[in-house]
PDB file of C-alpha atoms in Angstrom:
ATOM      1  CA  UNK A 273     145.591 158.882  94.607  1.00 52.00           C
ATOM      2  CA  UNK A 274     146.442 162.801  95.056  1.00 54.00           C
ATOM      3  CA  UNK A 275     148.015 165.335  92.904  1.00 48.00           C
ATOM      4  CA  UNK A 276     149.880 168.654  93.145  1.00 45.00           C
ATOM      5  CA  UNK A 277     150.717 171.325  91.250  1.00 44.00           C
ATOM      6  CA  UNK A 278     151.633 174.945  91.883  1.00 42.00           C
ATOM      7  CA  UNK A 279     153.047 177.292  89.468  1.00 49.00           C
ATOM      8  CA  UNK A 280     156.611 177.074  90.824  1.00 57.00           C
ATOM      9  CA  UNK A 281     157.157 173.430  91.722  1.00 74.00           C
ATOM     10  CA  UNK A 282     157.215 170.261  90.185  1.00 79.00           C
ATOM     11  CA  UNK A 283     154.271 167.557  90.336  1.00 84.00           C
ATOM     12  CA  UNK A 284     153.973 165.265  92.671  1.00 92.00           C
ATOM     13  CA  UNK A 285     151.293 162.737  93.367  1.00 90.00           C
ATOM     14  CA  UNK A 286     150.450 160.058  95.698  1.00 94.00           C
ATOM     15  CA  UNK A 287     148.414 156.822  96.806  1.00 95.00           C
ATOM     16  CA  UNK A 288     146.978 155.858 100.400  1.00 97.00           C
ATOM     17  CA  UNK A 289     148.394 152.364 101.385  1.00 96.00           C
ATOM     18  CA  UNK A 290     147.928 149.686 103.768  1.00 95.00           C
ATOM     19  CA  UNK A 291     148.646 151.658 106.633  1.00 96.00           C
ATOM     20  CA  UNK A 292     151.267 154.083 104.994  1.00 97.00           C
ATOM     21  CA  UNK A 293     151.346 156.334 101.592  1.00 98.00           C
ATOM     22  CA  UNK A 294     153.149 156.192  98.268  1.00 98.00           C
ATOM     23  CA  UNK A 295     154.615 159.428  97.351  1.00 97.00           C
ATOM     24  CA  UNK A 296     156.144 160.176  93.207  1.00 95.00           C
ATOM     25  CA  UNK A 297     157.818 162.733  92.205  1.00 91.00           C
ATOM     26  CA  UNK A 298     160.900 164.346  90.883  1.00 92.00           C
ATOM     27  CA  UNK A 299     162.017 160.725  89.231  1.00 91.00           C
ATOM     28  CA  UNK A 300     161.476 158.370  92.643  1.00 95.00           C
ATOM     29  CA  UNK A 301     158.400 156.902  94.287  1.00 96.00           C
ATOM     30  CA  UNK A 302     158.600 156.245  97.978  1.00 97.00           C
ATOM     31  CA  UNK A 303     156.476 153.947 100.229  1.00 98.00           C
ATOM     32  CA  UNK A 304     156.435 154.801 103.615  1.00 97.00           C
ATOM     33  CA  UNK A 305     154.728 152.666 105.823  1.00 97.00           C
ATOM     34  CA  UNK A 306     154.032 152.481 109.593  1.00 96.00           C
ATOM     35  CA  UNK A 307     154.970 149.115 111.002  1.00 95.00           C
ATOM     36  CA  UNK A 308     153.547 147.743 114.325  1.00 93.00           C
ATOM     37  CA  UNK A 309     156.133 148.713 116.595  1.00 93.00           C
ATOM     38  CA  UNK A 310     155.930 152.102 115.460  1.00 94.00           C
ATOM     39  CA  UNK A 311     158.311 152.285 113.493  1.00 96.00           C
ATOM     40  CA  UNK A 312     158.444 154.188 109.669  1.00 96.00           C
ATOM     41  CA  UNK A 313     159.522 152.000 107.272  1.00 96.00           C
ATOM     42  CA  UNK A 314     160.426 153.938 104.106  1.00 97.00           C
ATOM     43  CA  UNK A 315     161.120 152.378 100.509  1.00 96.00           C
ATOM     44  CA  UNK A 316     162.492 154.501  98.063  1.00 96.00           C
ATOM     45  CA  UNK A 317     162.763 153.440  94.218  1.00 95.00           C
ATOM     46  CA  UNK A 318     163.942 155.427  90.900  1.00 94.00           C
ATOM     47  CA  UNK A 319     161.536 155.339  88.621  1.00 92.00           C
ATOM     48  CA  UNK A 320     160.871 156.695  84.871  1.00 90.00           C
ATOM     49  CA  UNK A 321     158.104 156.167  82.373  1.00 90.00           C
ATOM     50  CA  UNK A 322     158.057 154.691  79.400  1.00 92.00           C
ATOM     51  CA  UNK A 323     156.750 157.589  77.579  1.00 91.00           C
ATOM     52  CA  UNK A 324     160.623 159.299  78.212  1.00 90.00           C
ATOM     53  CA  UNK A 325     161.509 156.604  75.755  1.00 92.00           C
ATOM     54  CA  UNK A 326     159.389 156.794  72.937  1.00 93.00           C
ATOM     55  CA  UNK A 327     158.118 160.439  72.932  1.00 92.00           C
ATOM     56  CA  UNK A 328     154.966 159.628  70.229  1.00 95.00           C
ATOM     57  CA  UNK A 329     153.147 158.446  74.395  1.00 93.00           C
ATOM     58  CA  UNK A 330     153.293 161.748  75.548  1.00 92.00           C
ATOM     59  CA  UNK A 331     150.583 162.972  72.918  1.00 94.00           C
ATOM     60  CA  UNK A 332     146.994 163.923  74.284  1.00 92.00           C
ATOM     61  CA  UNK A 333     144.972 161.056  74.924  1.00 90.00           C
ATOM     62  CA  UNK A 334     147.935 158.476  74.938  1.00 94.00           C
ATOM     63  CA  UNK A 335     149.378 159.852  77.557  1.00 94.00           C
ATOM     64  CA  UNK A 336     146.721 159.273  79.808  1.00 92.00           C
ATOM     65  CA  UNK A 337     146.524 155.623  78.923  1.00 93.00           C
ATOM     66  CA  UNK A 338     150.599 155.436  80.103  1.00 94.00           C
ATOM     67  CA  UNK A 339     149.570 156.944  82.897  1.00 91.00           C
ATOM     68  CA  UNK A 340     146.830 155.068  84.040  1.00 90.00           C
ATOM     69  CA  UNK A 341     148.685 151.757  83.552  1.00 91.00           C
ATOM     70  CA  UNK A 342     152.097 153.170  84.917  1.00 92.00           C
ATOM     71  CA  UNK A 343     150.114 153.757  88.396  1.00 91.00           C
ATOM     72  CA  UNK A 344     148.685 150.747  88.317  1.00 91.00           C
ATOM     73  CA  UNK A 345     151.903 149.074  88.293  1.00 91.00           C
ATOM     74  CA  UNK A 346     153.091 151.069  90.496  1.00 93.00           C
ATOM     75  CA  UNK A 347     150.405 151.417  93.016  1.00 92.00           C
ATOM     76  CA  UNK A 348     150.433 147.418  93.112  1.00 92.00           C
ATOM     77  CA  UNK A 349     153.844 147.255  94.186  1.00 93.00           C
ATOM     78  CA  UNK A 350     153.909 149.582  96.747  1.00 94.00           C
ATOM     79  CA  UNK A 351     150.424 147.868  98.362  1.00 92.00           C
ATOM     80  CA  UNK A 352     152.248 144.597  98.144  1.00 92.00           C
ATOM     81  CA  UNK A 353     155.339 146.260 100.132  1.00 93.00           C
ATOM     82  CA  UNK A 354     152.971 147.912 102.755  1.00 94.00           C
ATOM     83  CA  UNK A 355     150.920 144.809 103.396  1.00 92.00           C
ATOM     84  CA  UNK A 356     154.762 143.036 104.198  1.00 90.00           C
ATOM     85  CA  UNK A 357     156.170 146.204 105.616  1.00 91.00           C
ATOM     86  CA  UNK A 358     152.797 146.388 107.972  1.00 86.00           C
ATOM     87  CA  UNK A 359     152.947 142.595 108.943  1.00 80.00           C
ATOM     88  CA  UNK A 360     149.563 141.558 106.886  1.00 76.00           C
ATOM     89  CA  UNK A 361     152.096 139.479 104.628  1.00 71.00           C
ATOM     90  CA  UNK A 362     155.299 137.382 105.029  1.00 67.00           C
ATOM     91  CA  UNK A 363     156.659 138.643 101.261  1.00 73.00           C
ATOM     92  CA  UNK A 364     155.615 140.827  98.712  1.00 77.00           C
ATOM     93  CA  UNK A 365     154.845 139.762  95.243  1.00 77.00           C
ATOM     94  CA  UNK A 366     156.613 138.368  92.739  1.00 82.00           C
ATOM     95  CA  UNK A 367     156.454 140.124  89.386  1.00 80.00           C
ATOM     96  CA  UNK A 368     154.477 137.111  88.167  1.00 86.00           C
ATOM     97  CA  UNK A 369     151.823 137.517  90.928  1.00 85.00           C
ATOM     98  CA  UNK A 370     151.795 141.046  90.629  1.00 84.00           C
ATOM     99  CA  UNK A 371     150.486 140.779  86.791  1.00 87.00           C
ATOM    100  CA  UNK A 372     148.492 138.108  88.034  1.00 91.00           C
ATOM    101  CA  UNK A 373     146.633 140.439  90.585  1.00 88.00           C
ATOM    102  CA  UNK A 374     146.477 143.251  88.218  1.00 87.00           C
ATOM    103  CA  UNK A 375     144.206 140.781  85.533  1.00 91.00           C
ATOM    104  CA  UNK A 376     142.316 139.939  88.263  1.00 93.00           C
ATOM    105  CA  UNK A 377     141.593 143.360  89.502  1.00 91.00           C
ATOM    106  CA  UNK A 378     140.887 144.924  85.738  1.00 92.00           C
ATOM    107  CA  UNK A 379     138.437 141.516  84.978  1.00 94.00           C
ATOM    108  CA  UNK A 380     136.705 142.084  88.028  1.00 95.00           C
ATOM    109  CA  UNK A 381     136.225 145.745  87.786  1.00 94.00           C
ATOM    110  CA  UNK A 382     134.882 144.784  83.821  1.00 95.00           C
ATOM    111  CA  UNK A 383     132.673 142.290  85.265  1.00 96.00           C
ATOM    112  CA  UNK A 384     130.830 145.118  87.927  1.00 96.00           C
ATOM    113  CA  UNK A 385     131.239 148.067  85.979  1.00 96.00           C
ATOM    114  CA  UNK A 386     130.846 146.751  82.906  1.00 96.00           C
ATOM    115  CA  UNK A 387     129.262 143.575  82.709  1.00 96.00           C
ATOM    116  CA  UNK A 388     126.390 144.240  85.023  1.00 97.00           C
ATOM    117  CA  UNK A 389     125.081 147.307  84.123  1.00 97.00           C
ATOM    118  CA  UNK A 390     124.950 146.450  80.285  1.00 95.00           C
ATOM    119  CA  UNK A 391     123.127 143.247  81.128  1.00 96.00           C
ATOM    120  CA  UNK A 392     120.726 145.064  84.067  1.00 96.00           C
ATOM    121  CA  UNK A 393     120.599 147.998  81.264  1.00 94.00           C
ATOM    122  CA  UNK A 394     118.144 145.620  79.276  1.00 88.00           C
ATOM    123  CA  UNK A 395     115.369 145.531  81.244  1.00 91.00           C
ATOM    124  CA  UNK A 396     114.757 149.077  80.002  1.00 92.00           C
ATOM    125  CA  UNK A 397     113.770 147.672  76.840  1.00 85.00           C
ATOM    126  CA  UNK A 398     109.993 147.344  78.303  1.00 85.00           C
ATOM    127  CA  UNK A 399     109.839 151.399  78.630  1.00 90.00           C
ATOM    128  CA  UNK A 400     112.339 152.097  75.374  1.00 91.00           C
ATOM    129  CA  UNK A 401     114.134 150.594  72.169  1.00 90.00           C
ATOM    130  CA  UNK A 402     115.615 153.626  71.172  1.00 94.00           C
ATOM    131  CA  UNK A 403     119.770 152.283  71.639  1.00 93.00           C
ATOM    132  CA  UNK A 404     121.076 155.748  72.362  1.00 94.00           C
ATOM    133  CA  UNK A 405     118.274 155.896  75.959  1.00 94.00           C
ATOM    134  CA  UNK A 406     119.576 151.748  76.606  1.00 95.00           C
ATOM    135  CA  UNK A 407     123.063 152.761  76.111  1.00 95.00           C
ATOM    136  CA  UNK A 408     122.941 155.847  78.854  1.00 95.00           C
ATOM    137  CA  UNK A 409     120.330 153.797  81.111  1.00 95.00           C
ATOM    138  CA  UNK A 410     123.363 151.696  81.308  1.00 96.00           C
ATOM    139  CA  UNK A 411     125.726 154.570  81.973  1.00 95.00           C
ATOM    140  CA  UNK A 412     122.839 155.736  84.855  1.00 95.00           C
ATOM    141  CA  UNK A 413     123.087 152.260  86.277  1.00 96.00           C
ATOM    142  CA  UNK A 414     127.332 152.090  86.115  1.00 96.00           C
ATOM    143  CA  UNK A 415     127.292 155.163  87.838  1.00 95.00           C
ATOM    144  CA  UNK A 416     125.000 153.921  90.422  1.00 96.00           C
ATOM    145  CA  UNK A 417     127.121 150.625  90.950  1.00 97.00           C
ATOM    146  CA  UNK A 418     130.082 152.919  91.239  1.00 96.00           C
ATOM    147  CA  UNK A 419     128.684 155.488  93.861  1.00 95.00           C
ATOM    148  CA  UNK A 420     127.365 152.474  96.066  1.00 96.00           C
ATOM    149  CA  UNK A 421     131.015 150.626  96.031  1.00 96.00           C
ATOM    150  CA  UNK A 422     132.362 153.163  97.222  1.00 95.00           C
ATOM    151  CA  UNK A 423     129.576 154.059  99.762  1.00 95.00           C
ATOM    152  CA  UNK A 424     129.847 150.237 100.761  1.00 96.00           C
ATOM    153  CA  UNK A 425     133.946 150.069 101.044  1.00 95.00           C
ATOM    154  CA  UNK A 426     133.754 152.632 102.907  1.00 94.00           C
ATOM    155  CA  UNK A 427     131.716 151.575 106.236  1.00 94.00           C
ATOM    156  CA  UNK A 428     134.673 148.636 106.032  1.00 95.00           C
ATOM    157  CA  UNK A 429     136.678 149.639 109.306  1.00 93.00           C
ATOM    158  CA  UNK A 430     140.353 148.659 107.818  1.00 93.00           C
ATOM    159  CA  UNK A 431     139.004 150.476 104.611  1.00 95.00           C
ATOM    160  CA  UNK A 432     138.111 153.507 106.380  1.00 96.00           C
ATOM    161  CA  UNK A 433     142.242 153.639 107.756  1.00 96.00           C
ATOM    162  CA  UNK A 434     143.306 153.547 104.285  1.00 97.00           C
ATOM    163  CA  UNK A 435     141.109 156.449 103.462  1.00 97.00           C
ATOM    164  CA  UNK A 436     142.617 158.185 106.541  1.00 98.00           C
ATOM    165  CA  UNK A 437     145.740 158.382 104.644  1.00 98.00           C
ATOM    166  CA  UNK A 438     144.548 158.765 101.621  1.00 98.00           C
ATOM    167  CA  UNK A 439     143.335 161.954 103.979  1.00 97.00           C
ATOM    168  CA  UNK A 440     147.075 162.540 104.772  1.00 98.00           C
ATOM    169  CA  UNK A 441     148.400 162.010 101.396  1.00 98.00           C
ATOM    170  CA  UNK A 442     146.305 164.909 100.368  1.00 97.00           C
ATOM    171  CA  UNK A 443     146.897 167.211 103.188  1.00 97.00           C
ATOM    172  CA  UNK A 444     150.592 166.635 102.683  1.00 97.00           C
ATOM    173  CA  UNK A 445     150.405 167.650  99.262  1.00 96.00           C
ATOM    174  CA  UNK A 446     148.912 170.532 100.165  1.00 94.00           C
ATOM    175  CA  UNK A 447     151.429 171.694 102.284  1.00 96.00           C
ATOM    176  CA  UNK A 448     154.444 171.261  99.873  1.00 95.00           C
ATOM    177  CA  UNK A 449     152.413 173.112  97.172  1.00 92.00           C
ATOM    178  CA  UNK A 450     151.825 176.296  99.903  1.00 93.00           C
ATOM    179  CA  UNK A 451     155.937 175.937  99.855  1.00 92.00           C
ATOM    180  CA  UNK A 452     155.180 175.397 104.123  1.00 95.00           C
ATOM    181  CA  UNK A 453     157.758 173.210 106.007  1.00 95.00           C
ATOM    182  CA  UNK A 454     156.444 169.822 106.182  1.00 96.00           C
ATOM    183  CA  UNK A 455     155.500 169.714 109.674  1.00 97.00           C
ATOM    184  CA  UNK A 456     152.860 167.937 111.200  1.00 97.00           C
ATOM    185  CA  UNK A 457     150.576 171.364 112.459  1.00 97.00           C
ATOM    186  CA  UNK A 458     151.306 173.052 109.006  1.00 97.00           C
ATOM    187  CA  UNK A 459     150.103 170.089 107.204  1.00 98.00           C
ATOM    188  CA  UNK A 460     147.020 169.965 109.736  1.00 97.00           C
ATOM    189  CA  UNK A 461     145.619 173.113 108.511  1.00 96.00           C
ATOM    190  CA  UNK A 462     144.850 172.025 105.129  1.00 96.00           C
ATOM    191  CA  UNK A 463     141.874 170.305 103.684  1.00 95.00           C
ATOM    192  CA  UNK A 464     141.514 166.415 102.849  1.00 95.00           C
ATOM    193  CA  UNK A 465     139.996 167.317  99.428  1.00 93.00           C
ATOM    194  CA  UNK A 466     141.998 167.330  96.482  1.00 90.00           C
ATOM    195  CA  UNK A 467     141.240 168.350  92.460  1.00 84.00           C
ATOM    196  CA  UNK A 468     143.550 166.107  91.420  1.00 82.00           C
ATOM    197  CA  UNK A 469     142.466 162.900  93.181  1.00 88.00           C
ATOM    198  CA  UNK A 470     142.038 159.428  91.534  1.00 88.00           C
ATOM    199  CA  UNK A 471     138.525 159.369  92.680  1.00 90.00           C
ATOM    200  CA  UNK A 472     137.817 162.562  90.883  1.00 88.00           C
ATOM    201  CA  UNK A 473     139.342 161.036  87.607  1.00 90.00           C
ATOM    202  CA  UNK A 474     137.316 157.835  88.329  1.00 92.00           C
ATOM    203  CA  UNK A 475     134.073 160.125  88.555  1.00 92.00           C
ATOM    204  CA  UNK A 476     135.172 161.459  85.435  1.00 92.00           C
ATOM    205  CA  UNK A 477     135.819 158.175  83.690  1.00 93.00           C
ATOM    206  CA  UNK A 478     132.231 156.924  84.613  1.00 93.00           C
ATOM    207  CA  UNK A 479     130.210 160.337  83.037  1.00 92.00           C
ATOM    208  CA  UNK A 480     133.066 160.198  79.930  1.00 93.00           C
ATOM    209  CA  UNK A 481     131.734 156.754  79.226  1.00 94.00           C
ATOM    210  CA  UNK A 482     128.261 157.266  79.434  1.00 93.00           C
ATOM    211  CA  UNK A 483     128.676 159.771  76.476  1.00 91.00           C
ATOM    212  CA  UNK A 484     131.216 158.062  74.779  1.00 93.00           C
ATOM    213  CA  UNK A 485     128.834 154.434  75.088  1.00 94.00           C
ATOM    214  CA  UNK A 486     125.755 156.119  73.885  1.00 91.00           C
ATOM    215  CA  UNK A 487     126.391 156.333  70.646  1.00 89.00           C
ATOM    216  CA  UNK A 488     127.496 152.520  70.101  1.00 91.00           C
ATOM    217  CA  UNK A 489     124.144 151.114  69.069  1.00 91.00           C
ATOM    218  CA  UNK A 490     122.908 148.356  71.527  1.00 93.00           C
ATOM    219  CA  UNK A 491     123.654 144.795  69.306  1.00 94.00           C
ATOM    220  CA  UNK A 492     124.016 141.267  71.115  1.00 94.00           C
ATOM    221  CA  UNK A 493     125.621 141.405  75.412  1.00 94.00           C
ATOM    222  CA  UNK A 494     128.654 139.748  74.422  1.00 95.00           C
ATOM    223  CA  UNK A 495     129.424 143.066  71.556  1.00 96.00           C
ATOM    224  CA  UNK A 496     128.213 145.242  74.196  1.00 95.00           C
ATOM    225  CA  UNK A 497     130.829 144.453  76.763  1.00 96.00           C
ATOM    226  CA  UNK A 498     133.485 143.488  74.026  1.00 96.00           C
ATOM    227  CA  UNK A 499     132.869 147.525  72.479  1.00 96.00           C
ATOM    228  CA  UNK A 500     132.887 148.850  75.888  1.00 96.00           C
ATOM    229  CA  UNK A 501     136.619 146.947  77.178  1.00 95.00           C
ATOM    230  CA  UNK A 502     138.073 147.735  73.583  1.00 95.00           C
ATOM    231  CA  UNK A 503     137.160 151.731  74.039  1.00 95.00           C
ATOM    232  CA  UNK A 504     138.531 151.805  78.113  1.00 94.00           C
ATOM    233  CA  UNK A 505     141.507 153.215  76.950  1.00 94.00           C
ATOM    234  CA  UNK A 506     140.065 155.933  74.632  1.00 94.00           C
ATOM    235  CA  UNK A 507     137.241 156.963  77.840  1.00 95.00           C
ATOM    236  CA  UNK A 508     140.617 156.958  80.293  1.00 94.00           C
ATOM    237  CA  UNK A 509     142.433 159.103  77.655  1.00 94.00           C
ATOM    238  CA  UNK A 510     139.746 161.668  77.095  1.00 94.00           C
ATOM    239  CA  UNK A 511     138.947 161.789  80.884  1.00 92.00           C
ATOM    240  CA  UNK A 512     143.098 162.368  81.439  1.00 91.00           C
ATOM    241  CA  UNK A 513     143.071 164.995  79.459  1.00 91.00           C
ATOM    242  CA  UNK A 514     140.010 166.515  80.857  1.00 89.00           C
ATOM    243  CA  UNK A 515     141.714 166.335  84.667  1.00 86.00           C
ATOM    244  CA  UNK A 516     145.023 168.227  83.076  1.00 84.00           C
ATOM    245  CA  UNK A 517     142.506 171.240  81.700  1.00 85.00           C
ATOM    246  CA  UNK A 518     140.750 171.629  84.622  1.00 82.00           C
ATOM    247  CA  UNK A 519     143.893 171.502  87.054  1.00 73.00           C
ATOM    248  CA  UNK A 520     145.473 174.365  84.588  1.00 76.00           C
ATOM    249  CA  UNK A 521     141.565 176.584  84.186  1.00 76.00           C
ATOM    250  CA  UNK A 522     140.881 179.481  86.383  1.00 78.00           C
ATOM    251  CA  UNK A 523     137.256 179.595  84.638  1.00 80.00           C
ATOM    252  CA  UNK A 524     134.525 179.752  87.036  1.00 82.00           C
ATOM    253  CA  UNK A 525     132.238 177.422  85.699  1.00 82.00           C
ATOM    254  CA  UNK A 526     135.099 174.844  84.894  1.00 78.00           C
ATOM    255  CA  UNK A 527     135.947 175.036  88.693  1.00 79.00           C
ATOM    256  CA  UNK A 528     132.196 174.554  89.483  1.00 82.00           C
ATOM    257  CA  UNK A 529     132.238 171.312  87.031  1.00 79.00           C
ATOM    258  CA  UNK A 530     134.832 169.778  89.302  1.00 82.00           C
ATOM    259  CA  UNK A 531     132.890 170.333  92.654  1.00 87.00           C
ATOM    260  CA  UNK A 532     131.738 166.679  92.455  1.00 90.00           C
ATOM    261  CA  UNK A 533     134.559 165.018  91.893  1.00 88.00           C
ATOM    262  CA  UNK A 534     136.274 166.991  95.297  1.00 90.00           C
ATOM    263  CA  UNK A 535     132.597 165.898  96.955  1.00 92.00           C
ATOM    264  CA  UNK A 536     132.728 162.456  96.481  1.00 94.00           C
ATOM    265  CA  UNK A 537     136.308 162.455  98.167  1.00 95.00           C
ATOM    266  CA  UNK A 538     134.413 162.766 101.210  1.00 95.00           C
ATOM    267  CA  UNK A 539     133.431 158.652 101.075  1.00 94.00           C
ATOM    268  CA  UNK A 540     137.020 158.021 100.025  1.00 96.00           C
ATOM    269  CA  UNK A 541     139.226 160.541 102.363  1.00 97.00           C
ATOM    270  CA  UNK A 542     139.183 160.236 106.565  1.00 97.00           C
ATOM    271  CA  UNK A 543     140.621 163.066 108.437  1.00 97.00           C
ATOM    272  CA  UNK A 544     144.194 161.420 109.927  1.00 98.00           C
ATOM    273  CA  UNK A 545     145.146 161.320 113.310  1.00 97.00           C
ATOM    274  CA  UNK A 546     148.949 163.203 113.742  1.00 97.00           C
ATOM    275  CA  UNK A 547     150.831 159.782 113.414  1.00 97.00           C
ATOM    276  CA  UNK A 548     149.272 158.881 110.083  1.00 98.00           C
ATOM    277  CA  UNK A 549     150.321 162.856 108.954  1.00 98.00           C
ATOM    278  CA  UNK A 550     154.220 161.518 109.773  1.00 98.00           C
ATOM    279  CA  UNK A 551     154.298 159.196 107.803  1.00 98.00           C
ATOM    280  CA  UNK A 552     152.893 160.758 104.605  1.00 98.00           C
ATOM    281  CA  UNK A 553     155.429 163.484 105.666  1.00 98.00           C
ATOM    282  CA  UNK A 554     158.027 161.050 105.615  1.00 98.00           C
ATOM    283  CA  UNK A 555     157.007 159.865 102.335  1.00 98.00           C
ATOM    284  CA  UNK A 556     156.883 162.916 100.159  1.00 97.00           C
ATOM    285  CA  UNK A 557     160.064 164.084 102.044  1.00 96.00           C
ATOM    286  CA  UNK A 558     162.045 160.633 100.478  1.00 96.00           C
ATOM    287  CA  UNK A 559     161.141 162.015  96.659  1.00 96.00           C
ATOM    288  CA  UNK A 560     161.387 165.627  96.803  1.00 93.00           C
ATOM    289  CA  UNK A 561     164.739 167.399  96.919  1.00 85.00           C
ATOM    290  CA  UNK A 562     165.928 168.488 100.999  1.00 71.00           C
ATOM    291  CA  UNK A 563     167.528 172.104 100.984  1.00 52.00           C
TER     292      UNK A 563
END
């Protein structure tokens, strides 16, 4: 996931697909997706956020928590159209399925990122009892889990063309914030590495909680891994907010603290070949407004 922002012109952000990108912005999200005879297949959906309802989810920390779940949603969908639109599945998911998959997803992400390195975390008790040194071994080791997922997802070959346009989504974005026609040699000429990416908010996420963790005491497994799902929400709010202040901070050193979340992009980003380009071009050209 990508974001943009320049001073004149709206958000918009993005999410690599199964072959293709998801592009949102200006009240739509569009899926466009390259099909195997060639062709671009392009879904385009209106789309608004609960938070436009009830106003008291726009406030710091909530907000975050919206939208973390509202791309969630949203990202599933648009996978489950690619992998139909790109011939890996007869028919997307039903909205049973969907919420099916997403429970999955979060209870397996609690059970690596959360789960193990609590448990593994105790084996530090032969060098330490002092809670506050278990709790950020364990934040040490979650980080460590995290890095080497990604490392290991991404020597996975079909992986490795989803991070080509995740690549794309990024370089597109680029190009519509330099106000550039989106053309497939303007978009070239910009990097793959974005501030605003999901994997820099997911870097974030991991250091917020090793903090935020520390300071829980270290009582029985089961309380340990009960504290740390109850408090995901809080860790994804603080760590939203932190992405919005860096995104809007010319300071130096701020822009120095976000050098490893832009570094880490390069397991998760591929540069894209000029067809994969098209079709993020085609994407973010079905949400934002043609003159």
């Amino acid at each position: 996931m990508g974001e943009g922002r320049s001073r004149e012109k709206p958000i918009v952000g993005g999410q690599a697909v199964i072959e293709g990108v998801m592009m949102r912005g200006f009240g739509k999200v569009a899926t466009a997706v390259r099909e195997p005879d060639g062709n671009i297949n392009v879904q385009v959906k209106t789309v608004s956020s609960i938070a436009d309802r009830f106003p008291i989810l726009k406030l710091p920390l909530l907000r975050g928590v919206v939208s973390l779940f509202e791309s969630l949603i949203l990202g599933m969908k648009s996978l489950s159209f690619s992998a139909q639109a790109a011939g890996e599945e007869d028919e997307q998911l039903t909205d049973r399925e969907l919420i099916g998959t997403i429970i999955l997803a979060i209870g397996l992400a609690c059970g690596l990122f959360i789960a193990v390195p609590t448990f593994a975390a105790k084996f530090f008790h032969t060098l330490t009892d002092d809670p506050i040194a278990l709790n950020l071994a364990e934040g040490f080791l979650r980080l460590i889990i995290f890095l080497a997922y990604l490392f290991a997802i991404s020597q996975i070959k079909d992986i490795q063309r989803v991070f080509q346009y995740h690549g794309a989504e990024h370089k597109t974005i680029f190009c519509y914030e330099a106000d550039l026609p989106l053309t497939v040699e303007n978009v070239k000429k910009f990097p793959r590495l974005h501030p605003r990416c999901g994997t820099a908010f997911l870097l974030i996420v991991m250091l917020v909680s090793i903090f935020v963790f520390a300071f829980l005491g270290w009582p029985e497994l089961w309380i340990r891994i009960l504290s740390r799902i109850i408090l995901l929400p809080v860790v994804a709010g603080l760590s939203y907010e932190i992405i919005r202040f860096s995104a809007r901070s010319q300071n130096s050193f701020v822009r120095l603290a976000t050098l490893p979340g832009l570094w880490l992009q390069y397991l998760t980003t591929r540069e894209p070949d000029d067809s994969m380009i098209e079709v993020a071009i085609k994407s973010l050209e079905a949400v934002t407004p043609q003159s």
